[in-house]
Tab-separated table of C-alpha atoms and ligand atoms in Angstrom:
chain	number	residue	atom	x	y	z
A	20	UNK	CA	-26.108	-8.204	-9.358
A	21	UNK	CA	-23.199	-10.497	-7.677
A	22	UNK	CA	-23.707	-14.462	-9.045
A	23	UNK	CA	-24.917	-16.233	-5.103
A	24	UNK	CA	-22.517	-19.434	-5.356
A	25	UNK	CA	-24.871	-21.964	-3.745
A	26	UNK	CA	-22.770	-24.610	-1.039
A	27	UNK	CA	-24.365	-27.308	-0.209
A	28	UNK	CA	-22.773	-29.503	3.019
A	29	UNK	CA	-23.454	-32.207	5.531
A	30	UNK	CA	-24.337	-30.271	8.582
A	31	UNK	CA	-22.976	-33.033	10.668
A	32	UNK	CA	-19.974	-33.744	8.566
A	33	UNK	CA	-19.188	-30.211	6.748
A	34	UNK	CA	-17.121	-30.442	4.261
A	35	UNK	CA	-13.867	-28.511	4.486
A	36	UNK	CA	-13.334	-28.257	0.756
A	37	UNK	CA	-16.634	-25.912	0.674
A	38	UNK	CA	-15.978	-24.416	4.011
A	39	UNK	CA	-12.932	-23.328	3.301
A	40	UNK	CA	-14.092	-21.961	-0.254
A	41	UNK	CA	-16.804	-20.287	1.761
A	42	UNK	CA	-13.945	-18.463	4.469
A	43	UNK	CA	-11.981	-17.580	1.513
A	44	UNK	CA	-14.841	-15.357	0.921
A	45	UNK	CA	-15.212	-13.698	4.280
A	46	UNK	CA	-11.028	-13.437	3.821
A	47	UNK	CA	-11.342	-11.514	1.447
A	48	UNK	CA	-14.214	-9.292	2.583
A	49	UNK	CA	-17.074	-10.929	1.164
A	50	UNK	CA	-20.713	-12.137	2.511
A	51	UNK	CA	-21.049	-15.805	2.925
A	52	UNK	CA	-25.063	-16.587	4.388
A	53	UNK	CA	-24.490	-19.765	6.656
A	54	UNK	CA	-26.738	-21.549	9.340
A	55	UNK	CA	-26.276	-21.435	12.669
A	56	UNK	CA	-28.789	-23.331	15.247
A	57	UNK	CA	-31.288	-20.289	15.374
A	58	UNK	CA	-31.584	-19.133	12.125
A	59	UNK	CA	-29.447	-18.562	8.840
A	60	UNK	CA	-26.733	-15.841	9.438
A	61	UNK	CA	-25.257	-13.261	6.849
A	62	UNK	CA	-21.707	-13.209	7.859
A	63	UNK	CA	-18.702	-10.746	6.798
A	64	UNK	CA	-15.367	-10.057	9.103
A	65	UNK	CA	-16.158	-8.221	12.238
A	66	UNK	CA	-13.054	-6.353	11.820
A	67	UNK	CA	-13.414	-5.310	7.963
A	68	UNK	CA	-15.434	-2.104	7.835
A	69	UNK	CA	-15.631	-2.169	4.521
A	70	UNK	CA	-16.912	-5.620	4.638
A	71	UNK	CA	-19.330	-4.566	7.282
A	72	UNK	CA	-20.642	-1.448	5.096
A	73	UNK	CA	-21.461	-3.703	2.590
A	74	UNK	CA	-23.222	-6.460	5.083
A	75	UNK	CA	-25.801	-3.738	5.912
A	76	UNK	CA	-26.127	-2.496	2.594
A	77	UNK	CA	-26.694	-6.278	1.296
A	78	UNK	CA	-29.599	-6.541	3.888
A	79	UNK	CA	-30.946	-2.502	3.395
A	80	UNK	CA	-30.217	-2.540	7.365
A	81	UNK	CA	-30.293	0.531	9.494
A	82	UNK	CA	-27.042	1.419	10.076
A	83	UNK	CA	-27.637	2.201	13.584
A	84	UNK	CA	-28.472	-1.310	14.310
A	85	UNK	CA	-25.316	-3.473	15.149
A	86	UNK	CA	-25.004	-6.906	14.323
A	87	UNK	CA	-23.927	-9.877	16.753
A	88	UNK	CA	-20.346	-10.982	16.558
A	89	UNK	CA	-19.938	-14.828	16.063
A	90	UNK	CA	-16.887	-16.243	18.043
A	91	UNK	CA	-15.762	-20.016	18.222
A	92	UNK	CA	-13.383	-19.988	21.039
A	93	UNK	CA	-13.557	-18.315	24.623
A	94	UNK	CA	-10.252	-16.684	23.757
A	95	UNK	CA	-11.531	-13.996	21.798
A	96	UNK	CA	-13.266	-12.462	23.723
A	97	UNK	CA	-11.135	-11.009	25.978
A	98	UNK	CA	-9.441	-9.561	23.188
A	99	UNK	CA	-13.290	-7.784	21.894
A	100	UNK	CA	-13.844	-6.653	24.914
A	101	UNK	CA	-12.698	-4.692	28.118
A	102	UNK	CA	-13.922	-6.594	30.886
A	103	UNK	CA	-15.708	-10.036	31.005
A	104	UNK	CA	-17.582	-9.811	34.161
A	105	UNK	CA	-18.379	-12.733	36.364
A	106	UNK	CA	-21.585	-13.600	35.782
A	107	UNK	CA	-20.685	-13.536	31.455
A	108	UNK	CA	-18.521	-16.162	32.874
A	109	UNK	CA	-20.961	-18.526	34.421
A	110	UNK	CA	-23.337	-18.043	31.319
A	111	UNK	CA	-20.595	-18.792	28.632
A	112	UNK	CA	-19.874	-21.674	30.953
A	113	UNK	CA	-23.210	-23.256	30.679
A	114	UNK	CA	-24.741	-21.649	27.432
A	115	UNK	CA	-21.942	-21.308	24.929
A	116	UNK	CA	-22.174	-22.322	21.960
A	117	UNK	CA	-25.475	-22.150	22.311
A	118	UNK	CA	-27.981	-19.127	21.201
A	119	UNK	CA	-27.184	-17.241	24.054
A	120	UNK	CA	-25.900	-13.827	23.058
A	121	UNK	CA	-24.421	-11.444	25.825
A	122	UNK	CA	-23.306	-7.520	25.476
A	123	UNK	CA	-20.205	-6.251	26.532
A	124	UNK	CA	-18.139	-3.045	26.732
A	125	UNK	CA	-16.060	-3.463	23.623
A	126	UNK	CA	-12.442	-3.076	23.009
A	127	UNK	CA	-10.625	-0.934	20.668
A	128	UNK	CA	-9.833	-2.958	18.002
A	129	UNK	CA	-13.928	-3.592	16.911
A	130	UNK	CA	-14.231	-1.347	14.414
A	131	UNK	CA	-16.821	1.195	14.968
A	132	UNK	CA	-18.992	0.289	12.313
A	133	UNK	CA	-19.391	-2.634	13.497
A	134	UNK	CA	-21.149	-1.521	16.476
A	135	UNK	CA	-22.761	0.823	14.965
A	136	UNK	CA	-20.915	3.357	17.025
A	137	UNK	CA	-21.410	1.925	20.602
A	138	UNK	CA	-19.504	1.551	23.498
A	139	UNK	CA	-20.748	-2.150	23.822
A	140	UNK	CA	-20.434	-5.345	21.436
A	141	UNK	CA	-22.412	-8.330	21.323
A	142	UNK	CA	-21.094	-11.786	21.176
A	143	UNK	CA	-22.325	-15.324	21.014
A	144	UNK	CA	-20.608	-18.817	20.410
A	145	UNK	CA	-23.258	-20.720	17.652
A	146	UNK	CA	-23.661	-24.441	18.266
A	147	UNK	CA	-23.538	-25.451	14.905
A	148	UNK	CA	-20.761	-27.635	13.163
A	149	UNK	CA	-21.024	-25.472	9.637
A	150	UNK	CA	-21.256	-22.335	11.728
A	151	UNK	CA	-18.302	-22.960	13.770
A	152	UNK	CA	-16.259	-24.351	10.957
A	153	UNK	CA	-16.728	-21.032	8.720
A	154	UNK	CA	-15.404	-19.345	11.784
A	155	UNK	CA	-12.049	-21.142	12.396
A	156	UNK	CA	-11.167	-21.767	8.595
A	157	UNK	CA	-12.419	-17.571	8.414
A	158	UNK	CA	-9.655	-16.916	11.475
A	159	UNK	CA	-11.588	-13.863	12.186
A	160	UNK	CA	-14.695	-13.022	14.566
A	161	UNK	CA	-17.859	-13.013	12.198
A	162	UNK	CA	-20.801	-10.449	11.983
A	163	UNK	CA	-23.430	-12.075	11.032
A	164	UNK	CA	-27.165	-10.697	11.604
A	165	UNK	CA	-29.664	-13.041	10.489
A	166	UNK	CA	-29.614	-13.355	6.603
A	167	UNK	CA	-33.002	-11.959	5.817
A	168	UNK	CA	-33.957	-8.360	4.265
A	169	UNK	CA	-34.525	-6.039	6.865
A	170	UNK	CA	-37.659	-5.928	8.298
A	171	UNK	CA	-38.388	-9.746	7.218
A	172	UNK	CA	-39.464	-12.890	8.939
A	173	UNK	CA	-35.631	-14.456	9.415
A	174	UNK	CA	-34.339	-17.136	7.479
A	175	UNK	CA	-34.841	-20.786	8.768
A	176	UNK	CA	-33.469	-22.162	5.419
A	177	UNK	CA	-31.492	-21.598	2.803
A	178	UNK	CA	-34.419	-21.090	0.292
A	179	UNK	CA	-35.713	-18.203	2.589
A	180	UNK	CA	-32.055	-16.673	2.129
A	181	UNK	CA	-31.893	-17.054	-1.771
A	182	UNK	CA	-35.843	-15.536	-0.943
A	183	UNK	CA	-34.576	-11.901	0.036
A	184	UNK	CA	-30.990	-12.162	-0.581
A	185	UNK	CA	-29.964	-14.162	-4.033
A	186	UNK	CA	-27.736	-11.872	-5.862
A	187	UNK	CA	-27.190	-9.502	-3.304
A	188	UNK	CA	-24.810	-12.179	-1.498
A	189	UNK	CA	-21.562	-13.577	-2.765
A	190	UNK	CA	-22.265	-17.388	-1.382
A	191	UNK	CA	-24.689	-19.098	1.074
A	192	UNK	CA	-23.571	-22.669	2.756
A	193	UNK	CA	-26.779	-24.579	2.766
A	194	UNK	CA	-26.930	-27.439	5.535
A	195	UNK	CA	-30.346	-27.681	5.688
A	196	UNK	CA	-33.495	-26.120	8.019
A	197	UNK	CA	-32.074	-25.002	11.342
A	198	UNK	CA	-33.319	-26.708	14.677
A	199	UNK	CA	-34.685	-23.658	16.740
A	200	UNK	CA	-35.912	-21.152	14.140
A	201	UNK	CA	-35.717	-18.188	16.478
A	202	UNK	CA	-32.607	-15.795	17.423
A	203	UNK	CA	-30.979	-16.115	20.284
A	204	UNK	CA	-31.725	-14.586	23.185
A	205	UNK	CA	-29.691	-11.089	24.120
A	206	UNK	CA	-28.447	-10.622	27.091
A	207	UNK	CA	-26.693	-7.308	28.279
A	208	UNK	CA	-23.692	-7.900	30.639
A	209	UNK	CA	-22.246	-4.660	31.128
A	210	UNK	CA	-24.567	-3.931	33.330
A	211	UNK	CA	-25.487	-5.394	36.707
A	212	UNK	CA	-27.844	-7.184	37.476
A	213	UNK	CA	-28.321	-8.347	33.722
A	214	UNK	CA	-30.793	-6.944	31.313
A	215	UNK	CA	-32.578	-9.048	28.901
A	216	UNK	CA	-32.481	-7.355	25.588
A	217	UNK	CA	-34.537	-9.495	23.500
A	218	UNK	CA	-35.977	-12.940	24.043
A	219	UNK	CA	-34.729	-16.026	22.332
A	220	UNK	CA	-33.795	-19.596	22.153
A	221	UNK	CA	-32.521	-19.419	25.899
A	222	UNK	CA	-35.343	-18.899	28.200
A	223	UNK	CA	-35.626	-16.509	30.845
A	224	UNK	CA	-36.259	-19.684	33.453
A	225	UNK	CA	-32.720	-20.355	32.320
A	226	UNK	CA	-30.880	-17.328	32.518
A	227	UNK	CA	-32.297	-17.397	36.191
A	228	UNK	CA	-31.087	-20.678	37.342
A	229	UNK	CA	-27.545	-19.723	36.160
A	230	UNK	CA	-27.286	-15.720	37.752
A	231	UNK	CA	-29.835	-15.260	40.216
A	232	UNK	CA	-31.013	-11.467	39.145
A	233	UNK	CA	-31.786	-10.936	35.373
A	234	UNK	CA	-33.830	-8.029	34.449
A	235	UNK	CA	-36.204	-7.771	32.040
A	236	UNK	CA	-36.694	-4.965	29.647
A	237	UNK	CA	-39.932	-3.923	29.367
A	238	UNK	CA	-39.592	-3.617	25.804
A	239	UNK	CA	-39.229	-7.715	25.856
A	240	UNK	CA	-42.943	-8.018	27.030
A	241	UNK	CA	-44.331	-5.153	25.532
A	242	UNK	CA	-47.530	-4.630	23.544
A	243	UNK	CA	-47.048	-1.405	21.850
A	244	UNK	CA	-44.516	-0.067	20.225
A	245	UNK	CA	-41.314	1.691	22.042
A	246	UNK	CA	-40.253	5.428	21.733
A	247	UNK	CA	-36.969	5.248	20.170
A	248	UNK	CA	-35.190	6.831	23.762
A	249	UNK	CA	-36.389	4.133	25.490
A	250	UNK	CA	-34.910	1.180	23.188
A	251	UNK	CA	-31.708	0.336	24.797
A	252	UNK	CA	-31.119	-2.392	21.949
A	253	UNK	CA	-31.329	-0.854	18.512
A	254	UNK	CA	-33.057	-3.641	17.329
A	255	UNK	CA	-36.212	-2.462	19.462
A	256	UNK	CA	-36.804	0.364	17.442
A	257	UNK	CA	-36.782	-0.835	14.109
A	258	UNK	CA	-39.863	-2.406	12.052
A	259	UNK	CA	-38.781	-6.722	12.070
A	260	UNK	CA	-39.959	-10.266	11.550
A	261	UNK	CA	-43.376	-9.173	8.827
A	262	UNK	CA	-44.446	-10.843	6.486
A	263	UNK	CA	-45.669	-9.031	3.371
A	264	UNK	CA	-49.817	-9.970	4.017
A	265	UNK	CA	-50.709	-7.792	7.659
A	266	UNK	CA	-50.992	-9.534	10.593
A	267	UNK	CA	-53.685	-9.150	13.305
A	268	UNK	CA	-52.521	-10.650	16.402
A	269	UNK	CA	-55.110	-11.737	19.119
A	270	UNK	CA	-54.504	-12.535	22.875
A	271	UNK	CA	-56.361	-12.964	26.108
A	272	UNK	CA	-58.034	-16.711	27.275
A	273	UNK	CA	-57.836	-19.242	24.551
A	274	UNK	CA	-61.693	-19.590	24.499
A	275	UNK	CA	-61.939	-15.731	23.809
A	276	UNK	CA	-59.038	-15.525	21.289
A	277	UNK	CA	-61.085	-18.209	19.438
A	278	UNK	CA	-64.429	-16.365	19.495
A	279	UNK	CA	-62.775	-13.313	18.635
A	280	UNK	CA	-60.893	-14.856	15.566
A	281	UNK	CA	-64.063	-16.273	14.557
A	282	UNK	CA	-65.953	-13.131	14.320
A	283	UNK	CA	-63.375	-11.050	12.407
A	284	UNK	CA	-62.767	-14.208	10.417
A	285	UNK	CA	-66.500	-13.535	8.871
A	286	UNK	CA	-66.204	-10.001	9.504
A	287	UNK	CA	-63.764	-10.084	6.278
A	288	UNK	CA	-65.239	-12.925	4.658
A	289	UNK	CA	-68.646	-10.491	4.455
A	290	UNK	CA	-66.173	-7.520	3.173
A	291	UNK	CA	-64.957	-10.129	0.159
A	292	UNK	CA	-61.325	-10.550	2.026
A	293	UNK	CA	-59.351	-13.793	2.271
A	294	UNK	CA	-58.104	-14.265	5.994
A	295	UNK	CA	-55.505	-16.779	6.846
A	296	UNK	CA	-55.367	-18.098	10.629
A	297	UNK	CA	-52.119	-18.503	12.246
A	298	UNK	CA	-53.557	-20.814	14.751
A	299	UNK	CA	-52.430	-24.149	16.782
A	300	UNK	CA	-52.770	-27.953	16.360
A	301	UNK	CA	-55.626	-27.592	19.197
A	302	UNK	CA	-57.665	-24.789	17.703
A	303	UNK	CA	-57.162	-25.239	14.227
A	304	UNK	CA	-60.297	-27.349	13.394
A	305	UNK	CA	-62.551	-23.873	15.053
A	306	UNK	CA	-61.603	-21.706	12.189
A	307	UNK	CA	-63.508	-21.649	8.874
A	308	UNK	CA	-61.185	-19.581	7.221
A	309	UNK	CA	-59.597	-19.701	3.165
A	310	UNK	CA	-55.925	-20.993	4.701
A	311	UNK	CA	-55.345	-22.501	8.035
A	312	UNK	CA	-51.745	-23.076	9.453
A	313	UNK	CA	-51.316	-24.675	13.042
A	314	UNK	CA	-47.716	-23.350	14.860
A	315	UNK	CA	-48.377	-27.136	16.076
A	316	UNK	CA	-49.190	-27.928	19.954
A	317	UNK	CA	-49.829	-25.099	22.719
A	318	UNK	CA	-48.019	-27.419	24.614
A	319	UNK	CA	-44.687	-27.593	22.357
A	320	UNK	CA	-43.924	-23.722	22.704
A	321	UNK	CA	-40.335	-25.191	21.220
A	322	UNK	CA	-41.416	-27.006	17.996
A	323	UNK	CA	-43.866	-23.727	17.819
A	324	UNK	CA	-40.871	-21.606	17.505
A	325	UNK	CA	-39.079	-23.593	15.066
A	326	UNK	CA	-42.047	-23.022	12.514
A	327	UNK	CA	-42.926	-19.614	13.397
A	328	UNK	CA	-40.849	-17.500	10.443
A	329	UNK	CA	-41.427	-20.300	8.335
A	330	UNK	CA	-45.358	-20.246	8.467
A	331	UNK	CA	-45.025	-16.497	8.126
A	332	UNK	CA	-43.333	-16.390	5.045
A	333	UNK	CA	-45.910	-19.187	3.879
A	334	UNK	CA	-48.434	-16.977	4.223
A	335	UNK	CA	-47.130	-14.360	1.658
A	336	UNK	CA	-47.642	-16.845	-1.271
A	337	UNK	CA	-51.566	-18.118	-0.087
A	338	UNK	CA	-52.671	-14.403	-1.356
A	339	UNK	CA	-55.032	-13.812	1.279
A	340	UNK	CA	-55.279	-9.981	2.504
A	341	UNK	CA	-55.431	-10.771	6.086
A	342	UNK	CA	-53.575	-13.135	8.464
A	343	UNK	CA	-54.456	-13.432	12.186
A	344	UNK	CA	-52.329	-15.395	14.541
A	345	UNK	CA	-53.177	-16.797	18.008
A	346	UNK	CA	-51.390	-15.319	20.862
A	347	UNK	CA	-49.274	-18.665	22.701
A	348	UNK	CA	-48.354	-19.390	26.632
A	349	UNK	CA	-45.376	-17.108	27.723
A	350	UNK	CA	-43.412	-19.428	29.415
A	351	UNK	CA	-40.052	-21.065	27.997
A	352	UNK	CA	-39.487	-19.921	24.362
A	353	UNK	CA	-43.128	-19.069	24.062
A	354	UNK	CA	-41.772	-15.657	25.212
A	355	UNK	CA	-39.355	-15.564	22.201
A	356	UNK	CA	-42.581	-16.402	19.648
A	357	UNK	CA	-45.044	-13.588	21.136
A	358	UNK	CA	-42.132	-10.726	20.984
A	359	UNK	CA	-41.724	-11.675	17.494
A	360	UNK	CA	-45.400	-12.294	16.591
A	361	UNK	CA	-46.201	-8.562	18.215
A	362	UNK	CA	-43.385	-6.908	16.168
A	363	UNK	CA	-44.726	-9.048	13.253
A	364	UNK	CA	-48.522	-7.423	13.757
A	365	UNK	CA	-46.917	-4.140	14.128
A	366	UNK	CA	-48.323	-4.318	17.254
A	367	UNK	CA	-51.618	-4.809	15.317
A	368	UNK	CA	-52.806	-6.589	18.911
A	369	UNK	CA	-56.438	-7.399	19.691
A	370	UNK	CA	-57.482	-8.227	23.591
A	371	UNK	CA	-59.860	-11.148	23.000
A	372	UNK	CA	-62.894	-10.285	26.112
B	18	LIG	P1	-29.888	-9.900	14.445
B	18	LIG	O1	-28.446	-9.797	14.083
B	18	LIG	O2	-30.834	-9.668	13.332
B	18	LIG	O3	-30.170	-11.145	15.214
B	18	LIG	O4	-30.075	-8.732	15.482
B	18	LIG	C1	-29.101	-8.532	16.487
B	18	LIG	C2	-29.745	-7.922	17.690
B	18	LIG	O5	-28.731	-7.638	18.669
B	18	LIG	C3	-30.428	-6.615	17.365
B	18	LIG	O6	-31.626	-6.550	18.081
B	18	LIG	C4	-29.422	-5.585	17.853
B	18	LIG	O7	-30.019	-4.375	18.197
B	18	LIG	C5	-28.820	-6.285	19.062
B	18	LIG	N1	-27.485	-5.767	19.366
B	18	LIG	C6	-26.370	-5.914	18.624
B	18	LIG	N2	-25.329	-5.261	19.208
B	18	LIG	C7	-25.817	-4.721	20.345
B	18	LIG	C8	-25.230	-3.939	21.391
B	18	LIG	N3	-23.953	-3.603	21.370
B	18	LIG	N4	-26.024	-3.550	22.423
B	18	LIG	C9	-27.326	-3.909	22.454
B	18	LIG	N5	-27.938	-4.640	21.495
B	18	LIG	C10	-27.191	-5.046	20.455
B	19	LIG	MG1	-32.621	-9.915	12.285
């Protein structure tokens, strides 16, 4: 067991004493957990193997799955990869930093471990005073998946970190509960048009207005799971985002995904389970249930984001066997919250008719 050093800063005012303390650390090949504006990051030097062996040993992560490469200036990324193609340029332009995160062919001086053994690296710019900080006082890119065991809801605080990761980490910079609570959206580049990898705190809408073709993986909008030749993102593949407790998740017309919730909810209640309803600040008064959490208004698909992992990791100390979770509207980052919601369930998906 490593002793977590615990750093708490203003995440307005960081400061430098404990930053630098923290990218001493990542110096010297350690894991720092810091936040960023989507969730908390797990961060070690992109271009320390050894460092990176241990970041996905920290986290029990696949080894196949790459993490994203944190950057705070335009200028290195030239130098991480071999071509940064027009329309990367436009979207750095207008989303970086930001939690926009685009893929790239790589260079030759990213370790392969690092990318898991690709051809292509992924790299985003964080807008977040501690995150940037820990990146220029660390003078090296940063790896930094988000800072949750693998397979977990991600972090949206520091306490969810310390959660899954407390002596398994040398230090985690604590600035407090981060403002959009789910990753950012991937974005592959090295291939035209676009491809959207996985939703996230840049909408699709977005991406559009800026390049005029984006493609969308099916995988982003899918409802079952994907055969593993088919995932063109590692991440697709791999189990992500559960909570301990299963999850039932149930779409279709609002009406119907009520009337459906309410009928399993006493199904289990007659079979002596405890269900908890994932549900929203319109339904929630419907369900009769033994815990009730509202992802707060259908019509705030952003605010429902920002509680999503944290609600889900709620759940896991209400001891009820069973949660079910409403489906929410597609559009804007409500795309982000199903795609995490259906890997949550397992894909564990009911069609409310
Ligand atoms: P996380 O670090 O937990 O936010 O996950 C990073 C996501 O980026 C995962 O879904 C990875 O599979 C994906 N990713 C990282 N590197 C690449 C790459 N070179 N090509 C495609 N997807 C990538
Ligand atoms: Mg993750």
């Amino acid at each position: 067991m490593k002793q977590t050093e615990l750093l708490k800063v203003d995440p307005q005012e960081p400061e430098i004493e404990k930053i630098s303390q923290a990218a001493n650390l990542i110096k010297a090949g350690r894991l720092v957990a810091f936040p960023t504006e989507t969730v908390y990051g797990l961060g070690a030097d992109a271009l320390n193997p050894k460092a990176i062996l241990e970041l996905f040993s920290a986290k029990n992560r696949p080894l196949d799955n790459p993490p994203i490469v944190h950057v705070e200036n335009f200028e290195e990324v030239p130098r991480l990869t071999q071509e940064v193609p027009s329309a990367a340029k436009k979207l750095m332009d207008k989303f970086w930093p930001g939690p926009l995160t685009l893929v790239f062919k790589r260079s030759s001086i990213v370790p392969e471990v690092t990318v898991a053994g690709l051809e292509t690296i992924a790299i985003r710019m964080p807008q977040h005073k501690v995150a940037l900080a820990l990146i220029r006082e660390s003078r090296c890119p940063i790896a930094a998946p988000s800072a949750n065991m693998a397979g977990r809801p991600s972090p949206t605080s520091a306490e969810h970190v310390l959660e899954d990761l407390n002596g398994r980490i040398d230090a985690i910079i604590d600035a407090g509960p981060t403002r959009i609570g789910v990753e950012s959206t991937v974005l592959d580049v090295s291939v035209a048009p676009p491809l959207l990898l996985r939703p996230g705190g840049v909408s699709f809408e977005a991406l559009k207005e800026v390049v005029k073709e984006v493609q969308l993986h099916p995988f982003v909008v899918s409802e079952k799971e994907i055969s593993p030749e088919k995932a063109k993102s590692p991440g697709m593949k791999h189990k992500h985002y559960a909570p301990k407790t299963p999850l039932i998740l149930v779409e279709g017309d609002l009406s119907k995904v009520m009337g459906t919730i309410k009928e399993l909810t006493t199904d289990y209640w007659l079979n002596n389970k405890k269900v908890g309803v994932l549900a929203t600040s319109e339904t929630a008064w419907a369900y009769e249930a033994e815990v009730v959490k509202t992802l707060g208004s259908r019509r705030n698909v952003d605010a429902m984001a920002t509680r999503l992992f944290r609600l889900l990791r709620e759940f896991d100390s209400e001891n009820v066997d069973v949660i079910i979770a409403e489906g929410v509207p597609l559009d804007g980052l409500g795309l982000a919250v199903m795609n995490r919601l259906r890997k949550a369930s397992g894909y564990n998906i009911i069609k409310a008719v």
